[in-house]
Amino acid sequence: AGYLKGAKTFPEAGYLKGAKTFPELFQWFASPGVLPVVNFLNEYGQILIGISLILGILVRYSSISGVLMMALYYFAVLQFPKIGANSYIVDDHVIYALALLVLFAMRAGRAYGLEGKIIKLE
């Protein structure tokens, strides 16, 4: 997803400015001085987290980073306490965050990824 967003223009500013929960935080993210950093972290963060999870390297760090990213995506679309279209209490961002927490807790990279093979070589 990060690669595709980097290849096309993605309206992060509009997405961030439309946030109903924690609007001050998301307005700050959308400010002209911060938005390029947010765009960079969003695009390349997705790429690095995905590579890390696929290869099973540094899974604990990437899973926590992914949980933080999912929380930010979730709060940007949440319209708490109102429930509207695409604003459910439990949506896909919550499910992904829970799955990433399971990977974190189970030390998935050491059991099934390259991280476990690298540790055995030491």
JSON list of C-alpha atoms in Angstrom, two decimals:
[
{"chain": "A", "resi": 1, "resn": "ALA", "atom": "CA", "xyz": [0.00, 0.00, 0.00]},
{"chain": "A", "resi": 2, "resn": "GLY", "atom": "CA", "xyz": [2.85, 2.38, 0.76]},
{"chain": "A", "resi": 3, "resn": "TYR", "atom": "CA", "xyz": [4.37, 1.85, -2.68]},
{"chain": "A", "resi": 4, "resn": "LEU", "atom": "CA", "xyz": [1.06, 2.51, -4.41]},
{"chain": "A", "resi": 5, "resn": "LYS", "atom": "CA", "xyz": [0.50, 5.67, -2.39]},
{"chain": "A", "resi": 6, "resn": "GLY", "atom": "CA", "xyz": [3.97, 6.86, -3.29]},
{"chain": "A", "resi": 7, "resn": "ALA", "atom": "CA", "xyz": [3.32, 6.23, -6.97]},
{"chain": "A", "resi": 8, "resn": "LYS", "atom": "CA", "xyz": [0.08, 8.24, -7.00]},
{"chain": "A", "resi": 9, "resn": "THR", "atom": "CA", "xyz": [-1.00, 11.35, -5.23]},
{"chain": "A", "resi": 10, "resn": "PHE", "atom": "CA", "xyz": [-2.92, 10.49, -2.08]},
{"chain": "A", "resi": 11, "resn": "PRO", "atom": "CA", "xyz": [-4.89, 13.27, -0.39]},
{"chain": "A", "resi": 12, "resn": "GLU", "atom": "CA", "xyz": [-3.45, 12.89, 3.12]},
{"chain": "A", "resi": 13, "resn": "ALA", "atom": "CA", "xyz": [-4.19, 16.54, 3.90]},
{"chain": "A", "resi": 14, "resn": "GLY", "atom": "CA", "xyz": [-7.90, 16.13, 3.17]},
{"chain": "A", "resi": 15, "resn": "TYR", "atom": "CA", "xyz": [-8.03, 12.86, 5.09]},
{"chain": "A", "resi": 16, "resn": "LEU", "atom": "CA", "xyz": [-6.33, 14.43, 8.10]},
{"chain": "A", "resi": 17, "resn": "LYS", "atom": "CA", "xyz": [-8.37, 17.63, 8.05]},
{"chain": "A", "resi": 18, "resn": "GLY", "atom": "CA", "xyz": [-11.61, 15.62, 8.03]},
{"chain": "A", "resi": 19, "resn": "ALA", "atom": "CA", "xyz": [-10.84, 13.85, 11.32]},
{"chain": "A", "resi": 20, "resn": "LYS", "atom": "CA", "xyz": [-13.55, 14.21, 13.97]},
{"chain": "A", "resi": 21, "resn": "THR", "atom": "CA", "xyz": [-11.75, 12.54, 16.87]},
{"chain": "A", "resi": 22, "resn": "PHE", "atom": "CA", "xyz": [-8.67, 14.42, 18.14]},
{"chain": "A", "resi": 23, "resn": "PRO", "atom": "CA", "xyz": [-9.10, 17.09, 15.45]},
{"chain": "A", "resi": 24, "resn": "GLU", "atom": "CA", "xyz": [-6.32, 19.30, 16.85]},
{"chain": "A", "resi": 25, "resn": "LEU", "atom": "CA", "xyz": [-3.77, 16.50, 16.50]},
{"chain": "A", "resi": 26, "resn": "PHE", "atom": "CA", "xyz": [-4.79, 15.67, 12.95]},
{"chain": "A", "resi": 27, "resn": "GLN", "atom": "CA", "xyz": [-4.95, 19.37, 11.98]},
{"chain": "A", "resi": 28, "resn": "TRP", "atom": "CA", "xyz": [-1.36, 19.66, 13.21]},
{"chain": "A", "resi": 29, "resn": "PHE", "atom": "CA", "xyz": [-0.39, 16.61, 11.12]},
{"chain": "A", "resi": 30, "resn": "ALA", "atom": "CA", "xyz": [-1.97, 18.37, 8.11]},
{"chain": "A", "resi": 31, "resn": "SER", "atom": "CA", "xyz": [-0.13, 21.66, 8.67]},
{"chain": "A", "resi": 32, "resn": "PRO", "atom": "CA", "xyz": [2.22, 22.64, 5.81]},
{"chain": "A", "resi": 33, "resn": "GLY", "atom": "CA", "xyz": [5.41, 22.17, 7.85]},
{"chain": "A", "resi": 34, "resn": "VAL", "atom": "CA", "xyz": [4.49, 18.72, 9.19]},
{"chain": "A", "resi": 35, "resn": "LEU", "atom": "CA", "xyz": [2.58, 17.20, 6.25]},
{"chain": "A", "resi": 36, "resn": "PRO", "atom": "CA", "xyz": [5.68, 16.24, 4.19]},
{"chain": "A", "resi": 37, "resn": "VAL", "atom": "CA", "xyz": [7.05, 14.33, 7.20]},
{"chain": "A", "resi": 38, "resn": "VAL", "atom": "CA", "xyz": [3.68, 12.64, 7.76]},
{"chain": "A", "resi": 39, "resn": "ASN", "atom": "CA", "xyz": [3.51, 11.67, 4.07]},
{"chain": "A", "resi": 40, "resn": "PHE", "atom": "CA", "xyz": [7.04, 10.23, 4.17]},
{"chain": "A", "resi": 41, "resn": "LEU", "atom": "CA", "xyz": [6.42, 8.28, 7.39]},
{"chain": "A", "resi": 42, "resn": "ASN", "atom": "CA", "xyz": [3.09, 6.99, 6.11]},
{"chain": "A", "resi": 43, "resn": "GLU", "atom": "CA", "xyz": [4.40, 5.78, 2.75]},
{"chain": "A", "resi": 44, "resn": "TYR", "atom": "CA", "xyz": [7.73, 4.34, 3.82]},
{"chain": "A", "resi": 45, "resn": "GLY", "atom": "CA", "xyz": [6.45, 3.17, 7.19]},
{"chain": "A", "resi": 46, "resn": "GLN", "atom": "CA", "xyz": [3.94, 0.93, 5.45]},
{"chain": "A", "resi": 47, "resn": "ILE", "atom": "CA", "xyz": [6.63, -0.44, 3.15]},
{"chain": "A", "resi": 48, "resn": "LEU", "atom": "CA", "xyz": [9.11, -1.14, 5.96]},
{"chain": "A", "resi": 49, "resn": "ILE", "atom": "CA", "xyz": [6.49, -2.65, 8.27]},
{"chain": "A", "resi": 50, "resn": "GLY", "atom": "CA", "xyz": [5.28, -4.90, 5.45]},
{"chain": "A", "resi": 51, "resn": "ILE", "atom": "CA", "xyz": [8.79, -6.08, 4.53]},
{"chain": "A", "resi": 52, "resn": "SER", "atom": "CA", "xyz": [9.58, -6.71, 8.18]},
{"chain": "A", "resi": 53, "resn": "LEU", "atom": "CA", "xyz": [6.44, -8.77, 8.74]},
{"chain": "A", "resi": 54, "resn": "ILE", "atom": "CA", "xyz": [6.83, -10.76, 5.52]},
{"chain": "A", "resi": 55, "resn": "LEU", "atom": "CA", "xyz": [10.47, -11.64, 6.19]},
{"chain": "A", "resi": 56, "resn": "GLY", "atom": "CA", "xyz": [10.04, -12.06, 9.93]},
{"chain": "A", "resi": 57, "resn": "ILE", "atom": "CA", "xyz": [12.79, -9.62, 10.88]},
{"chain": "A", "resi": 58, "resn": "LEU", "atom": "CA", "xyz": [12.31, -7.20, 13.80]},
{"chain": "A", "resi": 59, "resn": "VAL", "atom": "CA", "xyz": [8.67, -8.26, 14.05]},
{"chain": "A", "resi": 60, "resn": "ARG", "atom": "CA", "xyz": [8.27, -6.88, 17.58]},
{"chain": "A", "resi": 61, "resn": "TYR", "atom": "CA", "xyz": [9.28, -3.37, 16.48]},
{"chain": "A", "resi": 62, "resn": "SER", "atom": "CA", "xyz": [7.27, -3.44, 13.28]},
{"chain": "A", "resi": 63, "resn": "SER", "atom": "CA", "xyz": [4.17, -4.81, 15.00]},
{"chain": "A", "resi": 64, "resn": "ILE", "atom": "CA", "xyz": [4.20, -1.99, 17.57]},
{"chain": "A", "resi": 65, "resn": "SER", "atom": "CA", "xyz": [4.76, 0.53, 14.77]},
{"chain": "A", "resi": 66, "resn": "GLY", "atom": "CA", "xyz": [1.86, -1.02, 12.89]},
{"chain": "A", "resi": 67, "resn": "VAL", "atom": "CA", "xyz": [-0.39, -0.82, 15.95]},
{"chain": "A", "resi": 68, "resn": "LEU", "atom": "CA", "xyz": [0.43, 2.88, 16.29]},
{"chain": "A", "resi": 69, "resn": "MET", "atom": "CA", "xyz": [-0.29, 3.43, 12.58]},
{"chain": "A", "resi": 70, "resn": "MET", "atom": "CA", "xyz": [-3.59, 1.52, 12.80]},
{"chain": "A", "resi": 71, "resn": "ALA", "atom": "CA", "xyz": [-4.60, 3.56, 15.88]},
{"chain": "A", "resi": 72, "resn": "LEU", "atom": "CA", "xyz": [-3.96, 6.80, 14.01]},
{"chain": "A", "resi": 73, "resn": "TYR", "atom": "CA", "xyz": [-5.95, 5.58, 10.99]},
{"chain": "A", "resi": 74, "resn": "TYR", "atom": "CA", "xyz": [-8.76, 4.44, 13.30]},
{"chain": "A", "resi": 75, "resn": "PHE", "atom": "CA", "xyz": [-9.06, 7.70, 15.20]},
{"chain": "A", "resi": 76, "resn": "ALA", "atom": "CA", "xyz": [-9.02, 9.68, 11.97]},
{"chain": "A", "resi": 77, "resn": "VAL", "atom": "CA", "xyz": [-12.23, 7.98, 10.76]},
{"chain": "A", "resi": 78, "resn": "LEU", "atom": "CA", "xyz": [-13.92, 7.48, 14.14]},
{"chain": "A", "resi": 79, "resn": "GLN", "atom": "CA", "xyz": [-16.76, 9.87, 14.91]},
{"chain": "A", "resi": 80, "resn": "PHE", "atom": "CA", "xyz": [-17.10, 9.01, 18.58]},
{"chain": "A", "resi": 81, "resn": "PRO", "atom": "CA", "xyz": [-19.63, 8.90, 20.24]},
{"chain": "A", "resi": 82, "resn": "LYS", "atom": "CA", "xyz": [-21.71, 8.89, 17.05]},
{"chain": "A", "resi": 83, "resn": "ILE", "atom": "CA", "xyz": [-21.68, 5.83, 14.85]},
{"chain": "A", "resi": 84, "resn": "GLY", "atom": "CA", "xyz": [-21.94, 6.68, 11.18]},
{"chain": "A", "resi": 85, "resn": "ALA", "atom": "CA", "xyz": [-20.92, 5.25, 7.85]},
{"chain": "A", "resi": 86, "resn": "ASN", "atom": "CA", "xyz": [-17.38, 3.81, 8.11]},
{"chain": "A", "resi": 87, "resn": "SER", "atom": "CA", "xyz": [-17.23, 4.81, 11.78]},
{"chain": "A", "resi": 88, "resn": "TYR", "atom": "CA", "xyz": [-17.86, 1.63, 13.73]},
{"chain": "A", "resi": 89, "resn": "ILE", "atom": "CA", "xyz": [-16.43, 1.00, 17.20]},
{"chain": "A", "resi": 90, "resn": "VAL", "atom": "CA", "xyz": [-14.69, -2.14, 15.90]},
{"chain": "A", "resi": 91, "resn": "ASP", "atom": "CA", "xyz": [-13.55, -1.79, 12.30]},
{"chain": "A", "resi": 92, "resn": "ASP", "atom": "CA", "xyz": [-10.74, -3.24, 10.22]},
{"chain": "A", "resi": 93, "resn": "HIS", "atom": "CA", "xyz": [-8.10, -1.03, 11.88]},
{"chain": "A", "resi": 94, "resn": "VAL", "atom": "CA", "xyz": [-8.92, -2.51, 15.29]},
{"chain": "A", "resi": 95, "resn": "ILE", "atom": "CA", "xyz": [-8.76, -6.06, 13.93]},
{"chain": "A", "resi": 96, "resn": "TYR", "atom": "CA", "xyz": [-5.38, -5.39, 12.28]},
{"chain": "A", "resi": 97, "resn": "ALA", "atom": "CA", "xyz": [-4.05, -3.82, 15.49]},
{"chain": "A", "resi": 98, "resn": "LEU", "atom": "CA", "xyz": [-5.14, -6.87, 17.49]},
{"chain": "A", "resi": 99, "resn": "ALA", "atom": "CA", "xyz": [-3.50, -9.20, 14.96]},
{"chain": "A", "resi": 100, "resn": "LEU", "atom": "CA", "xyz": [-0.27, -7.19, 15.21]},
{"chain": "A", "resi": 101, "resn": "LEU", "atom": "CA", "xyz": [-0.43, -7.40, 19.01]},
{"chain": "A", "resi": 102, "resn": "VAL", "atom": "CA", "xyz": [-0.70, -11.19, 18.72]},
{"chain": "A", "resi": 103, "resn": "LEU", "atom": "CA", "xyz": [2.42, -11.22, 16.52]},
{"chain": "A", "resi": 104, "resn": "PHE", "atom": "CA", "xyz": [4.17, -9.05, 19.12]},
{"chain": "A", "resi": 105, "resn": "ALA", "atom": "CA", "xyz": [3.14, -11.26, 22.04]},
{"chain": "A", "resi": 106, "resn": "MET", "atom": "CA", "xyz": [4.00, -14.53, 20.30]},
{"chain": "A", "resi": 107, "resn": "ARG", "atom": "CA", "xyz": [7.42, -13.32, 19.11]},
{"chain": "A", "resi": 108, "resn": "ALA", "atom": "CA", "xyz": [6.36, -14.45, 15.65]},
{"chain": "A", "resi": 109, "resn": "GLY", "atom": "CA", "xyz": [9.58, -13.45, 13.91]},
{"chain": "A", "resi": 110, "resn": "ARG", "atom": "CA", "xyz": [11.65, -15.76, 16.09]},
{"chain": "A", "resi": 111, "resn": "ALA", "atom": "CA", "xyz": [9.34, -18.71, 15.61]},
{"chain": "A", "resi": 112, "resn": "TYR", "atom": "CA", "xyz": [8.56, -18.47, 11.90]},
{"chain": "A", "resi": 113, "resn": "GLY", "atom": "CA", "xyz": [10.75, -15.80, 10.34]},
{"chain": "A", "resi": 114, "resn": "LEU", "atom": "CA", "xyz": [14.32, -15.05, 9.42]},
{"chain": "A", "resi": 115, "resn": "GLU", "atom": "CA", "xyz": [14.90, -13.52, 12.84]},
{"chain": "A", "resi": 116, "resn": "GLY", "atom": "CA", "xyz": [14.79, -16.98, 14.43]},
{"chain": "A", "resi": 117, "resn": "LYS", "atom": "CA", "xyz": [17.24, -18.36, 11.89]},
{"chain": "A", "resi": 118, "resn": "ILE", "atom": "CA", "xyz": [19.64, -15.46, 12.46]},
{"chain": "A", "resi": 119, "resn": "ILE", "atom": "CA", "xyz": [19.53, -15.93, 16.23]},
{"chain": "A", "resi": 120, "resn": "LYS", "atom": "CA", "xyz": [20.30, -19.67, 15.84]},
{"chain": "A", "resi": 121, "resn": "LEU", "atom": "CA", "xyz": [23.43, -18.81, 13.84]},
{"chain": "A", "resi": 122, "resn": "GLU", "atom": "CA", "xyz": [24.87, -16.67, 16.65]}
]
